[in-house]
Amino acid sequence: MVVDDTFASGDGLEGEKDLKMPASEDTEGHGDIEMPVSSSELPLPPEGPPKEAQEPRKWKWSVMFLCFYGFMTSIKPGEPFITPNLLSLEKNFTRQQVTNEITPVLTYSYMAVLVPAFLLTDLLRYKPVLIIQGISQVVIWLIMLLGTTLLQMQFMEFFYGITMACRVAYSSYIFSLVSPVLYQRVAGYSRSSVLLGVFTSSVLGQLCLSLGNITFYTLSAVSLGFVSFGLLLSVGLPWPKRSLFFNRTQSQGQKELATVAATESELDKMNPKSSRPPKAAPFCSITHWKDSVFLQMLLEVRNLVKNPNLRLWSLWWVFNSTGYYLVLFYVHILWNKADDKKIYNGGVEAASTLLSAVMSFIAGFVKIRWSVWSELVIGIITALQAGLLLLMVTTENIWVCYIAYVLFRGFYQFLVPIATFQIASSLTKELCALVFGINTFLGTILKSIINLIVSDKRGLALDVHAQFYVYFIYFTFLTVVYFVCAAVVIIRHYRNQHRGRNGPGEQPVPTELSPVAADSEAEPLSNSTSAKP
């Protein structure tokens, strides 16, 4: 079982998560996807300080409570040890059952629930989806505590997929609490709280198992207590009044009606006997779905494939994240096969989480002419990941396997903020959320296909070593493709540069991963239209 990957998404789009709009799991966990709220949803008064500046205590306490919630729900000390628990004498499942019958259910569940969770998060305004996530986590640890049959463990993986899919609600919730000028700051708070929770959880689990000498059963009971407390916290969360697509502000015509209604309501205060005008129908009405921004965004996505940079990084997001999460899903089984006596899953996950944070931070200071060198950088890192996979599957030393895994995750997390910036830099926040959602969904479909062919008992049902050889071949193939594309792009660039030496030309400057202003009222789409209703 994979530990919550905050920087992916989602994972969770581990996932948190961008620089233009403040990604990802750890933490899926997995590729959690950030769904920042558009500035067009947050109408500020034309004059005077924003509402958040007038009521600083209210939004600050809300953000603090949500960050505390994110921290507490990330503390599940038993999570890094789910696979060793299943393979231990307490559960007594065979390695073949865990590899080919139990773990594959996670991918299928995540694929089935991802799109409904994405839409319900926006339609229901976050809080109900977070409550569903809390209930799913309680069910997971109840099954781990009391379940004994193969079917029960498959249901545990099913609910784990629901939990992963619902992480998008937390990623986007915090942006409904503040104005756009505060997005960058509160995004850092939310990501840091989850990251700290994952790190604390992994260290706590390792200390309990290594020094406390407690059983897996007790560790599951402790995890159940933490997630139950997290469920209670989710019930106490405030209920946002706005969201991204379905609960937007009113259209221009309805805004005018609202303005008239507001003006007349002032007259009502002076003359209570006067009749009040009827209220305008809410914009989120089903009869207006054809005019919704969500549908406009879907139509706009068709134009995005024409952008080479956007296409490259979206394909990286789909293909590389697929291999990354397949490795995370099955690496604990590989560790158990390499050495079932030394169980340091918690410590390794804590170290990999810390390195992922460092690599993500370093990526923010890299200056490269990405229009020329993107394919080469991706190719080099993918080649390193392929080499680490080969090392993991061939070594008999568990410590070498641990180190290779930590580096593997770190290299992936280095590219996540770069990919996020490259995708987000020319899009509106609504369109970014949709593009990241589509990329994650396509990656999930690809994971399910590979899972069905390679891992599932209805497919080849390969053992874990054979699977990692497949993943090595997969990353090697991607490396060759990236290097070929890099050669084409570099050769074409220098040819164009040579031809333009005698004529005026503008030299592109290196791009730094620096935040883009998030407080603009309306940002252009790829066809220069506005995202504002």
Short mmCIF file of C-alpha atoms in Angstrom, two decimals:
data_model
loop_
_atom_site.label_atom_id
_atom_site.label_comp_id
_atom_site.label_asym_id
_atom_site.label_seq_id
_atom_site.Cartn_x
_atom_site.Cartn_y
_atom_site.Cartn_z
CA MET A 1 0.00 0.00 0.00
CA VAL A 2 1.30 3.39 -0.90
CA VAL A 3 1.67 6.17 1.62
CA ASP A 4 -0.29 9.37 1.01
CA ASP A 5 1.68 11.26 -1.64
CA THR A 6 0.97 14.92 -1.19
CA PHE A 7 3.13 16.16 -4.00
CA ALA A 8 1.90 13.91 -6.65
CA SER A 9 -1.14 15.44 -7.75
CA GLY A 10 -2.28 14.25 -6.85
CA ASP A 11 -1.61 12.21 -6.59
CA GLY A 12 -2.40 13.78 -4.02
CA LEU A 13 -2.32 14.73 -7.39
CA GLU A 14 0.68 13.76 -4.31
CA GLY A 15 -1.14 16.01 -6.92
CA GLU A 16 -0.88 19.82 -4.57
CA LYS A 17 0.20 22.37 -6.46
CA ASP A 18 1.24 24.94 -8.81
CA LEU A 19 3.08 28.19 -8.96
CA LYS A 20 0.71 30.25 -10.98
CA MET A 21 -2.19 29.02 -8.93
CA PRO A 22 -1.02 27.80 -5.60
CA ALA A 23 -0.54 20.56 -6.38
CA SER A 24 0.34 17.62 -4.86
CA GLU A 25 0.68 13.67 -2.89
CA ASP A 26 2.10 12.77 -1.20
CA THR A 27 0.27 13.20 -1.24
CA GLU A 28 -1.77 10.20 -3.52
CA GLY A 29 -0.78 10.66 -1.79
CA HIS A 30 -1.31 10.19 -5.27
CA GLY A 31 -1.37 12.76 -7.42
CA ASP A 32 -3.91 14.88 -5.81
CA ILE A 33 -4.95 17.73 -8.12
CA GLU A 34 -5.19 21.31 -7.07
CA MET A 35 -8.44 23.00 -8.04
CA PRO A 36 -7.77 26.67 -7.40
CA VAL A 37 -10.76 28.94 -7.45
CA SER A 38 -10.83 31.58 -10.13
CA SER A 39 -10.45 35.19 -9.17
CA SER A 40 -13.60 35.85 -11.17
CA GLU A 41 -15.51 33.97 -8.51
CA LEU A 42 -14.42 36.36 -5.80
CA PRO A 43 -16.00 39.76 -6.54
CA LEU A 44 -14.13 42.39 -4.57
CA PRO A 45 -15.50 45.85 -3.90
CA PRO A 46 -14.21 48.42 -6.36
CA GLU A 47 -12.84 50.60 -3.61
CA GLY A 48 -11.42 49.93 -0.20
CA PRO A 49 -9.70 46.87 1.25
CA PRO A 50 -10.89 43.35 0.43
CA LYS A 51 -13.36 41.61 2.65
CA GLU A 52 -10.63 39.37 4.08
CA ALA A 53 -8.70 42.47 5.13
CA GLN A 54 -11.76 43.81 6.92
CA GLU A 55 -12.39 40.51 8.74
CA PRO A 56 -8.91 39.02 9.18
CA ARG A 57 -9.79 36.90 12.18
CA LYS A 58 -12.58 35.02 10.42
CA TRP A 59 -10.60 33.78 7.42
CA LYS A 60 -7.43 33.21 9.44
CA TRP A 61 -9.23 30.95 11.91
CA SER A 62 -10.89 29.10 9.02
CA VAL A 63 -7.54 28.53 7.30
CA MET A 64 -5.91 27.44 10.57
CA PHE A 65 -8.72 24.97 11.24
CA LEU A 66 -8.51 23.53 7.73
CA CYS A 67 -4.72 23.15 7.98
CA PHE A 68 -5.11 21.44 11.35
CA TYR A 69 -7.67 19.15 9.72
CA GLY A 70 -5.22 18.36 6.89
CA PHE A 71 -2.47 17.58 9.39
CA MET A 72 -4.62 15.30 11.56
CA THR A 73 -6.15 13.36 8.67
CA SER A 74 -2.65 12.65 7.35
CA ILE A 75 -1.60 10.89 10.56
CA LYS A 76 -2.17 7.19 9.95
CA PRO A 77 0.81 5.40 11.51
CA GLY A 78 -0.27 2.04 10.14
CA GLU A 79 -0.43 3.14 6.49
CA PRO A 80 3.20 2.36 5.53
CA PHE A 81 2.74 -1.10 7.04
CA ILE A 82 -0.49 -2.23 5.37
CA THR A 83 1.33 -4.58 3.00
CA PRO A 84 3.55 -6.13 5.73
CA ASN A 85 0.38 -6.51 7.81
CA LEU A 86 -1.40 -8.38 5.02
CA LEU A 87 1.60 -10.66 4.56
CA SER A 88 2.16 -11.23 8.29
CA LEU A 89 0.84 -14.07 10.39
CA GLU A 90 -1.90 -11.75 11.69
CA LYS A 91 -3.65 -11.65 8.29
CA ASN A 92 -1.79 -14.54 6.65
CA PHE A 93 -2.42 -13.67 3.01
CA THR A 94 0.00 -14.99 0.42
CA ARG A 95 2.22 -12.69 -1.60
CA GLN A 96 0.41 -13.82 -4.75
CA GLN A 97 -2.98 -12.86 -3.30
CA VAL A 98 -1.74 -9.40 -2.28
CA THR A 99 -0.02 -8.80 -5.63
CA ASN A 100 -2.59 -10.17 -8.07
CA GLU A 101 -5.94 -9.99 -6.26
CA ILE A 102 -5.94 -7.32 -3.54
CA THR A 103 -3.72 -4.43 -4.69
CA PRO A 104 -5.15 -4.16 -8.27
CA VAL A 105 -8.57 -3.21 -6.83
CA LEU A 106 -7.10 0.14 -5.71
CA THR A 107 -6.41 1.27 -9.27
CA TYR A 108 -9.83 0.22 -10.56
CA SER A 109 -11.62 1.92 -7.67
CA TYR A 110 -9.68 5.14 -8.13
CA MET A 111 -10.48 5.23 -11.85
CA ALA A 112 -14.19 4.62 -11.24
CA VAL A 113 -14.56 7.26 -8.52
CA LEU A 114 -12.21 10.01 -9.79
CA VAL A 115 -14.57 11.84 -12.18
CA PRO A 116 -17.66 11.67 -9.91
CA ALA A 117 -15.54 12.92 -7.02
CA PHE A 118 -14.20 15.80 -9.12
CA LEU A 119 -17.71 16.89 -10.12
CA LEU A 120 -19.34 16.31 -6.74
CA THR A 121 -16.57 18.25 -5.02
CA ASP A 122 -17.56 21.35 -6.98
CA LEU A 123 -21.31 20.73 -7.01
CA LEU A 124 -21.59 20.02 -3.27
CA ARG A 125 -18.99 22.63 -2.28
CA TYR A 126 -16.21 20.51 -0.81
CA LYS A 127 -17.43 19.73 2.71
CA PRO A 128 -19.67 16.70 1.93
CA VAL A 129 -16.86 15.12 -0.11
CA LEU A 130 -14.44 15.59 2.80
CA ILE A 131 -16.96 13.88 5.07
CA ILE A 132 -17.21 11.00 2.57
CA GLN A 133 -13.42 10.81 2.59
CA GLY A 134 -13.42 10.65 6.39
CA ILE A 135 -16.01 7.87 6.41
CA SER A 136 -13.98 5.93 3.83
CA GLN A 137 -10.86 6.18 5.97
CA VAL A 138 -12.74 4.92 9.02
CA VAL A 139 -14.04 1.96 6.99
CA ILE A 140 -10.50 1.20 5.74
CA TRP A 141 -9.08 0.87 9.23
CA LEU A 142 -12.10 -0.98 10.58
CA ILE A 143 -11.52 -3.58 7.88
CA MET A 144 -7.79 -3.66 8.63
CA LEU A 145 -8.62 -4.14 12.29
CA LEU A 146 -11.36 -6.76 11.97
CA GLY A 147 -11.24 -8.15 8.43
CA THR A 148 -9.85 -11.58 7.71
CA THR A 149 -11.10 -12.65 4.26
CA LEU A 150 -9.83 -11.86 0.78
CA LEU A 151 -13.10 -10.14 -0.17
CA GLN A 152 -12.89 -7.86 2.86
CA MET A 153 -9.36 -6.79 1.91
CA GLN A 154 -10.55 -6.06 -1.62
CA PHE A 155 -13.25 -3.84 -0.15
CA MET A 156 -10.54 -2.13 1.89
CA GLU A 157 -8.69 -1.28 -1.34
CA PHE A 158 -11.95 -0.10 -2.89
CA PHE A 159 -12.50 2.40 -0.09
CA TYR A 160 -8.84 3.40 -0.31
CA GLY A 161 -9.50 4.38 -3.94
CA ILE A 162 -12.45 6.51 -2.79
CA THR A 163 -10.19 8.21 -0.25
CA MET A 164 -7.61 9.01 -2.93
CA ALA A 165 -10.22 10.41 -5.32
CA CYS A 166 -11.74 12.64 -2.62
CA ARG A 167 -8.41 14.34 -1.85
CA VAL A 168 -9.20 16.89 -4.55
CA ALA A 169 -11.75 18.39 -2.15
CA TYR A 170 -9.09 19.34 0.39
CA SER A 171 -6.77 20.65 -2.33
CA SER A 172 -9.37 23.12 -3.58
CA TYR A 173 -11.31 23.85 -0.38
CA ILE A 174 -8.85 26.34 1.05
CA PHE A 175 -9.12 28.65 -1.98
CA SER A 176 -12.82 29.21 -1.28
CA LEU A 177 -11.96 30.79 2.07
CA VAL A 178 -9.78 33.70 0.92
CA SER A 179 -9.41 36.24 -1.87
CA PRO A 180 -7.05 35.60 -4.83
CA VAL A 181 -4.31 37.81 -3.40
CA LEU A 182 -3.87 35.25 -0.60
CA TYR A 183 -3.85 32.10 -2.77
CA GLN A 184 -0.08 31.69 -2.82
CA ARG A 185 0.23 32.01 0.95
CA VAL A 186 -2.63 29.71 1.95
CA ALA A 187 -1.54 27.10 -0.61
CA GLY A 188 1.81 26.93 1.15
CA TYR A 189 0.05 26.53 4.48
CA SER A 190 -2.17 23.69 3.28
CA ARG A 191 0.64 21.79 1.55
CA SER A 192 2.95 22.19 4.52
CA SER A 193 0.35 20.93 6.97
CA VAL A 194 -0.32 17.77 4.95
CA LEU A 195 3.39 17.19 4.35
CA LEU A 196 4.12 17.56 8.05
CA GLY A 197 1.29 15.14 8.80
CA VAL A 198 2.63 12.51 6.39
CA PHE A 199 6.14 12.87 7.79
CA THR A 200 4.91 12.67 11.39
CA SER A 201 2.73 9.68 10.59
CA SER A 202 5.58 7.73 8.97
CA VAL A 203 8.02 8.47 11.80
CA LEU A 204 5.43 7.65 14.46
CA GLY A 205 4.56 4.35 12.82
CA GLN A 206 8.21 3.34 12.52
CA LEU A 207 8.97 4.25 16.14
CA CYS A 208 5.95 2.33 17.38
CA LEU A 209 6.91 -0.77 15.43
CA SER A 210 10.67 -0.68 16.01
CA LEU A 211 10.96 0.67 19.54
CA GLY A 212 7.51 0.11 20.99
CA ASN A 213 7.41 -3.48 19.69
CA ILE A 214 3.65 -3.22 19.14
CA THR A 215 1.66 -5.46 16.82
CA PHE A 216 0.15 -4.53 13.46
CA TYR A 217 -3.27 -4.88 15.10
CA THR A 218 -2.44 -2.18 17.65
CA LEU A 219 -1.02 0.04 14.91
CA SER A 220 -4.28 -0.31 12.96
CA ALA A 221 -6.25 0.59 16.10
CA VAL A 222 -4.16 3.75 16.58
CA SER A 223 -4.73 4.70 12.94
CA LEU A 224 -8.47 4.14 13.37
CA GLY A 225 -8.47 6.54 16.30
CA PHE A 226 -6.75 9.29 14.30
CA VAL A 227 -9.01 8.97 11.25
CA SER A 228 -12.10 8.93 13.49
CA PHE A 229 -10.97 12.22 14.99
CA GLY A 230 -10.41 13.52 11.46
CA LEU A 231 -13.98 12.60 10.56
CA LEU A 232 -15.26 14.64 13.50
CA LEU A 233 -13.14 17.58 12.35
CA SER A 234 -14.59 17.37 8.84
CA VAL A 235 -18.11 17.74 10.25
CA GLY A 236 -17.04 20.99 11.93
CA LEU A 237 -15.58 22.57 8.79
CA PRO A 238 -17.31 25.73 7.52
CA TRP A 239 -19.45 25.35 4.40
CA PRO A 240 -18.18 27.50 1.50
CA LYS A 241 -20.71 29.49 -0.52
CA ARG A 242 -18.87 29.25 -3.82
CA SER A 243 -16.93 26.72 -5.89
CA LEU A 244 -15.28 26.45 -9.26
CA PHE A 245 -17.77 25.46 -11.96
CA PHE A 246 -21.31 24.89 -10.68
CA ASN A 247 -21.57 27.36 -7.80
CA ARG A 248 -20.09 30.36 -9.51
CA THR A 249 -21.11 33.96 -9.23
CA GLN A 250 -23.99 35.11 -11.39
CA SER A 251 -23.78 35.86 -15.06
CA GLN A 252 -23.58 39.47 -16.21
CA GLY A 253 -27.32 39.76 -16.78
CA GLN A 254 -28.09 38.21 -13.45
CA LYS A 255 -25.55 40.48 -11.77
CA GLU A 256 -27.51 43.44 -13.08
CA LEU A 257 -30.73 41.96 -11.68
CA ALA A 258 -28.98 41.35 -8.40
CA THR A 259 -27.74 44.94 -8.36
CA VAL A 260 -31.28 46.20 -8.93
CA ALA A 261 -32.61 43.88 -6.25
CA ALA A 262 -29.95 45.06 -3.81
CA THR A 263 -30.79 48.68 -4.55
CA GLU A 264 -34.48 48.10 -4.04
CA SER A 265 -33.81 46.19 -0.86
CA GLU A 266 -32.30 49.36 0.53
CA LEU A 267 -35.62 51.09 -0.24
CA ASP A 268 -37.42 48.24 1.52
CA LYS A 269 -35.56 49.11 4.68
CA MET A 270 -36.97 52.63 4.48
CA ASN A 271 -40.41 51.46 3.35
CA PRO A 272 -41.09 47.96 4.71
CA LYS A 273 -44.59 47.87 3.20
CA SER A 274 -43.29 47.93 -0.34
CA SER A 275 -43.18 44.59 -2.09
CA ARG A 276 -39.87 42.95 -2.76
CA PRO A 277 -38.84 41.92 -6.28
CA PRO A 278 -38.63 38.23 -6.99
CA LYS A 279 -35.19 36.70 -6.65
CA ALA A 280 -33.28 35.76 -9.77
CA ALA A 281 -32.82 32.08 -10.45
CA PRO A 282 -29.44 30.83 -9.25
CA PHE A 283 -26.75 30.43 -11.86
CA CYS A 284 -26.11 26.85 -10.83
CA SER A 285 -29.60 25.83 -12.05
CA ILE A 286 -29.61 22.73 -14.21
CA THR A 287 -31.46 24.62 -16.94
CA HIS A 288 -28.39 26.82 -17.40
CA TRP A 289 -25.83 24.00 -17.63
CA LYS A 290 -25.28 24.70 -21.34
CA ASP A 291 -24.08 28.19 -20.47
CA SER A 292 -21.86 27.04 -17.61
CA VAL A 293 -18.17 27.77 -17.54
CA PHE A 294 -17.54 24.05 -17.08
CA LEU A 295 -18.92 23.26 -20.53
CA GLN A 296 -17.04 26.21 -22.02
CA MET A 297 -13.84 24.84 -20.52
CA LEU A 298 -14.48 21.42 -22.03
CA LEU A 299 -14.86 22.99 -25.47
CA GLU A 300 -11.75 25.09 -24.93
CA VAL A 301 -9.59 22.04 -24.17
CA ARG A 302 -9.75 21.09 -27.85
CA ASN A 303 -7.55 24.05 -28.72
CA LEU A 304 -4.88 23.19 -26.17
CA VAL A 305 -3.36 20.26 -28.07
CA LYS A 306 -1.98 22.79 -30.56
CA ASN A 307 0.41 24.15 -27.91
CA PRO A 308 3.62 22.03 -28.10
CA ASN A 309 4.84 22.91 -24.60
CA LEU A 310 1.48 22.19 -23.03
CA ARG A 311 1.20 18.96 -24.98
CA LEU A 312 4.66 17.77 -23.89
CA TRP A 313 4.15 18.32 -20.17
CA SER A 314 0.61 16.95 -20.24
CA LEU A 315 1.92 13.76 -21.85
CA TRP A 316 4.66 13.61 -19.22
CA TRP A 317 1.98 13.95 -16.55
CA VAL A 318 0.00 11.08 -18.03
CA PHE A 319 2.77 8.59 -18.85
CA ASN A 320 5.36 9.24 -16.14
CA SER A 321 2.84 9.53 -13.32
CA THR A 322 1.39 6.19 -14.44
CA GLY A 323 4.74 4.44 -13.99
CA TYR A 324 5.45 6.35 -10.79
CA TYR A 325 2.27 5.29 -9.03
CA LEU A 326 2.48 1.70 -10.22
CA VAL A 327 5.88 1.56 -8.53
CA LEU A 328 4.45 3.12 -5.35
CA PHE A 329 1.56 0.63 -5.30
CA TYR A 330 3.78 -2.45 -5.44
CA VAL A 331 7.14 -1.43 -3.94
CA HIS A 332 6.16 -2.57 -0.43
CA ILE A 333 5.58 -6.06 -1.77
CA LEU A 334 9.03 -5.94 -3.38
CA TRP A 335 10.57 -4.94 -0.04
CA ASN A 336 8.83 -7.80 1.72
CA LYS A 337 10.15 -10.27 -0.83
CA ALA A 338 13.68 -8.86 -0.57
CA ASP A 339 13.71 -9.05 3.25
CA ASP A 340 10.66 -9.80 5.38
CA LYS A 341 12.60 -9.44 8.63
CA LYS A 342 13.69 -5.79 8.36
CA ILE A 343 10.56 -3.66 8.14
CA TYR A 344 11.47 0.02 7.96
CA ASN A 345 8.68 1.16 5.66
CA GLY A 346 7.77 4.11 7.87
CA GLY A 347 11.30 5.46 8.03
CA VAL A 348 11.79 5.09 4.29
CA GLU A 349 8.50 6.84 3.54
CA ALA A 350 9.45 9.66 5.92
CA ALA A 351 12.84 10.06 4.22
CA SER A 352 11.30 10.01 0.74
CA THR A 353 8.69 12.57 1.76
CA LEU A 354 11.40 14.87 3.10
CA LEU A 355 13.53 14.49 -0.03
CA SER A 356 10.48 15.10 -2.22
CA ALA A 357 9.85 18.38 -0.42
CA VAL A 358 13.49 19.42 -0.89
CA MET A 359 13.47 18.51 -4.60
CA SER A 360 10.22 20.40 -5.16
CA PHE A 361 11.75 23.43 -3.46
CA ILE A 362 14.94 23.24 -5.55
CA ALA A 363 12.89 23.04 -8.76
CA GLY A 364 11.55 26.50 -8.05
CA PHE A 365 15.01 28.01 -8.58
CA VAL A 366 15.97 26.23 -11.80
CA LYS A 367 16.57 28.57 -14.77
CA ILE A 368 16.45 26.82 -18.12
CA ARG A 369 15.23 27.73 -21.59
CA TRP A 370 12.41 25.21 -21.30
CA SER A 371 11.24 25.65 -24.90
CA VAL A 372 14.54 24.04 -25.98
CA TRP A 373 15.67 21.79 -23.14
CA SER A 374 12.42 20.37 -21.72
CA GLU A 375 12.60 17.05 -23.59
CA LEU A 376 16.27 16.57 -22.69
CA VAL A 377 15.71 17.26 -18.97
CA ILE A 378 12.71 14.91 -18.90
CA GLY A 379 14.70 12.27 -20.76
CA ILE A 380 17.66 12.43 -18.36
CA ILE A 381 15.47 12.17 -15.24
CA THR A 382 13.39 9.38 -16.75
CA ALA A 383 16.62 7.51 -17.58
CA LEU A 384 17.76 7.88 -13.96
CA GLN A 385 14.43 6.54 -12.76
CA ALA A 386 14.74 3.55 -15.11
CA GLY A 387 18.21 2.83 -13.71
CA LEU A 388 16.91 3.02 -10.14
CA LEU A 389 14.10 0.59 -10.99
CA LEU A 390 16.64 -1.86 -12.41
CA LEU A 391 18.70 -1.49 -9.25
CA MET A 392 15.66 -2.12 -7.03
CA VAL A 393 14.72 -5.31 -8.81
CA THR A 394 18.23 -6.78 -9.10
CA THR A 395 19.75 -6.00 -5.70
CA GLU A 396 19.48 -8.39 -2.78
CA ASN A 397 20.34 -5.68 -0.25
CA ILE A 398 17.19 -4.17 1.24
CA TRP A 399 19.00 -0.94 2.15
CA VAL A 400 20.04 -0.39 -1.47
CA CYS A 401 16.44 -0.98 -2.46
CA TYR A 402 15.28 1.59 0.10
CA ILE A 403 17.74 4.23 -1.12
CA ALA A 404 16.84 3.62 -4.76
CA TYR A 405 13.16 4.12 -3.93
CA VAL A 406 13.81 7.38 -2.07
CA LEU A 407 15.80 8.74 -5.04
CA PHE A 408 13.15 7.52 -7.49
CA ARG A 409 10.46 9.52 -5.72
CA GLY A 410 12.71 12.54 -5.37
CA PHE A 411 13.43 12.72 -9.10
CA TYR A 412 9.73 12.56 -9.92
CA GLN A 413 8.85 15.27 -7.42
CA PHE A 414 11.55 17.50 -8.92
CA LEU A 415 9.62 17.61 -12.19
CA VAL A 416 6.13 17.99 -10.70
CA PRO A 417 6.32 21.75 -9.92
CA ILE A 418 8.05 22.37 -13.26
CA ALA A 419 5.29 20.54 -15.13
CA THR A 420 2.67 22.39 -13.12
CA PHE A 421 4.21 25.75 -13.96
CA GLN A 422 4.58 24.92 -17.65
CA ILE A 423 0.96 23.79 -17.91
CA ALA A 424 -0.49 26.57 -15.77
CA SER A 425 1.49 29.53 -17.11
CA SER A 426 -0.80 30.21 -20.07
CA LEU A 427 -4.17 29.06 -18.73
CA THR A 428 -6.88 30.35 -16.46
CA LYS A 429 -7.29 28.71 -13.09
CA GLU A 430 -10.54 27.04 -14.16
CA LEU A 431 -8.91 25.64 -17.28
CA CYS A 432 -5.87 24.53 -15.26
CA ALA A 433 -8.10 22.53 -12.93
CA LEU A 434 -9.80 20.89 -15.90
CA VAL A 435 -6.54 20.12 -17.73
CA PHE A 436 -4.96 18.61 -14.61
CA GLY A 437 -8.15 16.64 -14.02
CA ILE A 438 -8.13 15.26 -17.58
CA ASN A 439 -4.42 14.41 -17.35
CA THR A 440 -4.95 12.58 -14.07
CA PHE A 441 -7.96 10.69 -15.41
CA LEU A 442 -6.08 9.59 -18.55
CA GLY A 443 -3.18 8.48 -16.37
CA THR A 444 -5.58 6.50 -14.19
CA ILE A 445 -7.04 4.77 -17.23
CA LEU A 446 -3.53 3.86 -18.39
CA LYS A 447 -2.66 2.55 -14.91
CA SER A 448 -5.78 0.39 -14.94
CA ILE A 449 -4.94 -1.06 -18.36
CA ILE A 450 -1.36 -1.91 -17.34
CA ASN A 451 -2.61 -3.24 -14.02
CA LEU A 452 -5.15 -5.49 -15.75
CA ILE A 453 -2.56 -6.88 -18.16
CA VAL A 454 0.45 -7.19 -15.86
CA SER A 455 -0.79 -7.61 -12.27
CA ASP A 456 -4.37 -8.83 -12.24
CA LYS A 457 -5.02 -12.55 -11.96
CA ARG A 458 -7.25 -12.21 -15.04
CA GLY A 459 -4.19 -11.02 -16.97
CA LEU A 460 -0.60 -12.24 -16.84
CA ALA A 461 -0.61 -12.24 -13.01
CA LEU A 462 3.14 -11.61 -12.86
CA ASP A 463 4.95 -11.71 -9.55
CA VAL A 464 6.37 -8.48 -8.15
CA HIS A 465 9.89 -8.98 -9.58
CA ALA A 466 8.55 -9.55 -13.09
CA GLN A 467 6.32 -6.49 -12.70
CA PHE A 468 9.27 -4.28 -11.85
CA TYR A 469 11.10 -5.53 -14.92
CA VAL A 470 8.05 -4.42 -16.91
CA TYR A 471 8.16 -0.99 -15.24
CA PHE A 472 11.87 -0.76 -16.04
CA ILE A 473 11.14 -1.49 -19.72
CA TYR A 474 8.31 1.07 -19.61
CA PHE A 475 10.57 3.85 -18.30
CA THR A 476 13.34 2.84 -20.72
CA PHE A 477 10.94 3.16 -23.64
CA LEU A 478 9.86 6.60 -22.41
CA THR A 479 13.51 7.61 -22.12
CA VAL A 480 14.21 6.69 -25.75
CA VAL A 481 11.18 8.64 -26.92
CA TYR A 482 12.17 11.73 -24.92
CA PHE A 483 15.77 11.64 -26.18
CA VAL A 484 14.62 11.34 -29.80
CA CYS A 485 12.24 14.27 -29.33
CA ALA A 486 14.99 16.25 -27.58
CA ALA A 487 17.36 15.68 -30.51
CA VAL A 488 14.75 16.89 -32.99
CA VAL A 489 13.92 20.01 -30.95
CA ILE A 490 17.57 20.94 -30.29
CA ILE A 491 18.62 20.44 -33.92
CA ARG A 492 15.66 22.48 -35.14
CA HIS A 493 16.45 25.23 -32.63
CA TYR A 494 20.09 25.60 -33.67
CA ARG A 495 19.18 25.51 -37.34
CA ASN A 496 16.70 28.33 -36.84
CA GLN A 497 19.26 30.21 -34.74
CA HIS A 498 21.87 29.82 -37.49
CA ARG A 499 19.46 31.07 -40.16
CA GLY A 500 18.48 34.09 -38.08
CA ARG A 501 21.97 35.30 -37.25
CA ASN A 502 21.98 37.82 -40.08
CA GLY A 503 18.50 39.14 -39.26
CA PRO A 504 16.88 40.72 -36.23
CA GLY A 505 15.62 38.23 -33.73
CA GLU A 506 14.54 38.12 -30.19
CA GLN A 507 16.46 35.75 -27.99
CA PRO A 508 14.26 33.87 -25.51
CA VAL A 509 15.28 34.30 -21.93
CA PRO A 510 15.58 31.55 -19.36
CA THR A 511 12.38 30.84 -17.52
CA GLU A 512 12.38 30.77 -13.75
CA LEU A 513 9.69 29.02 -11.80
CA SER A 514 8.34 32.11 -10.12
CA PRO A 515 4.76 32.67 -9.03
CA VAL A 516 2.44 34.46 -11.41
CA ALA A 517 0.08 37.05 -10.03
CA ALA A 518 -3.04 35.32 -8.83
CA ASP A 519 -5.20 38.37 -8.24
CA SER A 520 -6.10 39.29 -11.78
CA GLU A 521 -9.79 39.60 -12.33
CA ALA A 522 -9.93 37.81 -15.67
CA GLU A 523 -7.16 35.88 -17.39
CA PRO A 524 -7.30 35.02 -21.10
CA LEU A 525 -7.87 31.52 -22.32
CA SER A 526 -5.78 30.05 -25.10
CA ASN A 527 -8.03 31.73 -27.68
CA SER A 528 -7.91 35.07 -25.82
CA THR A 529 -11.49 34.80 -24.58
CA SER A 530 -12.35 35.55 -20.99
CA ALA A 531 -13.15 33.01 -18.33
CA LYS A 532 -15.47 35.38 -16.53
CA PRO A 533 -19.15 34.60 -16.93
#
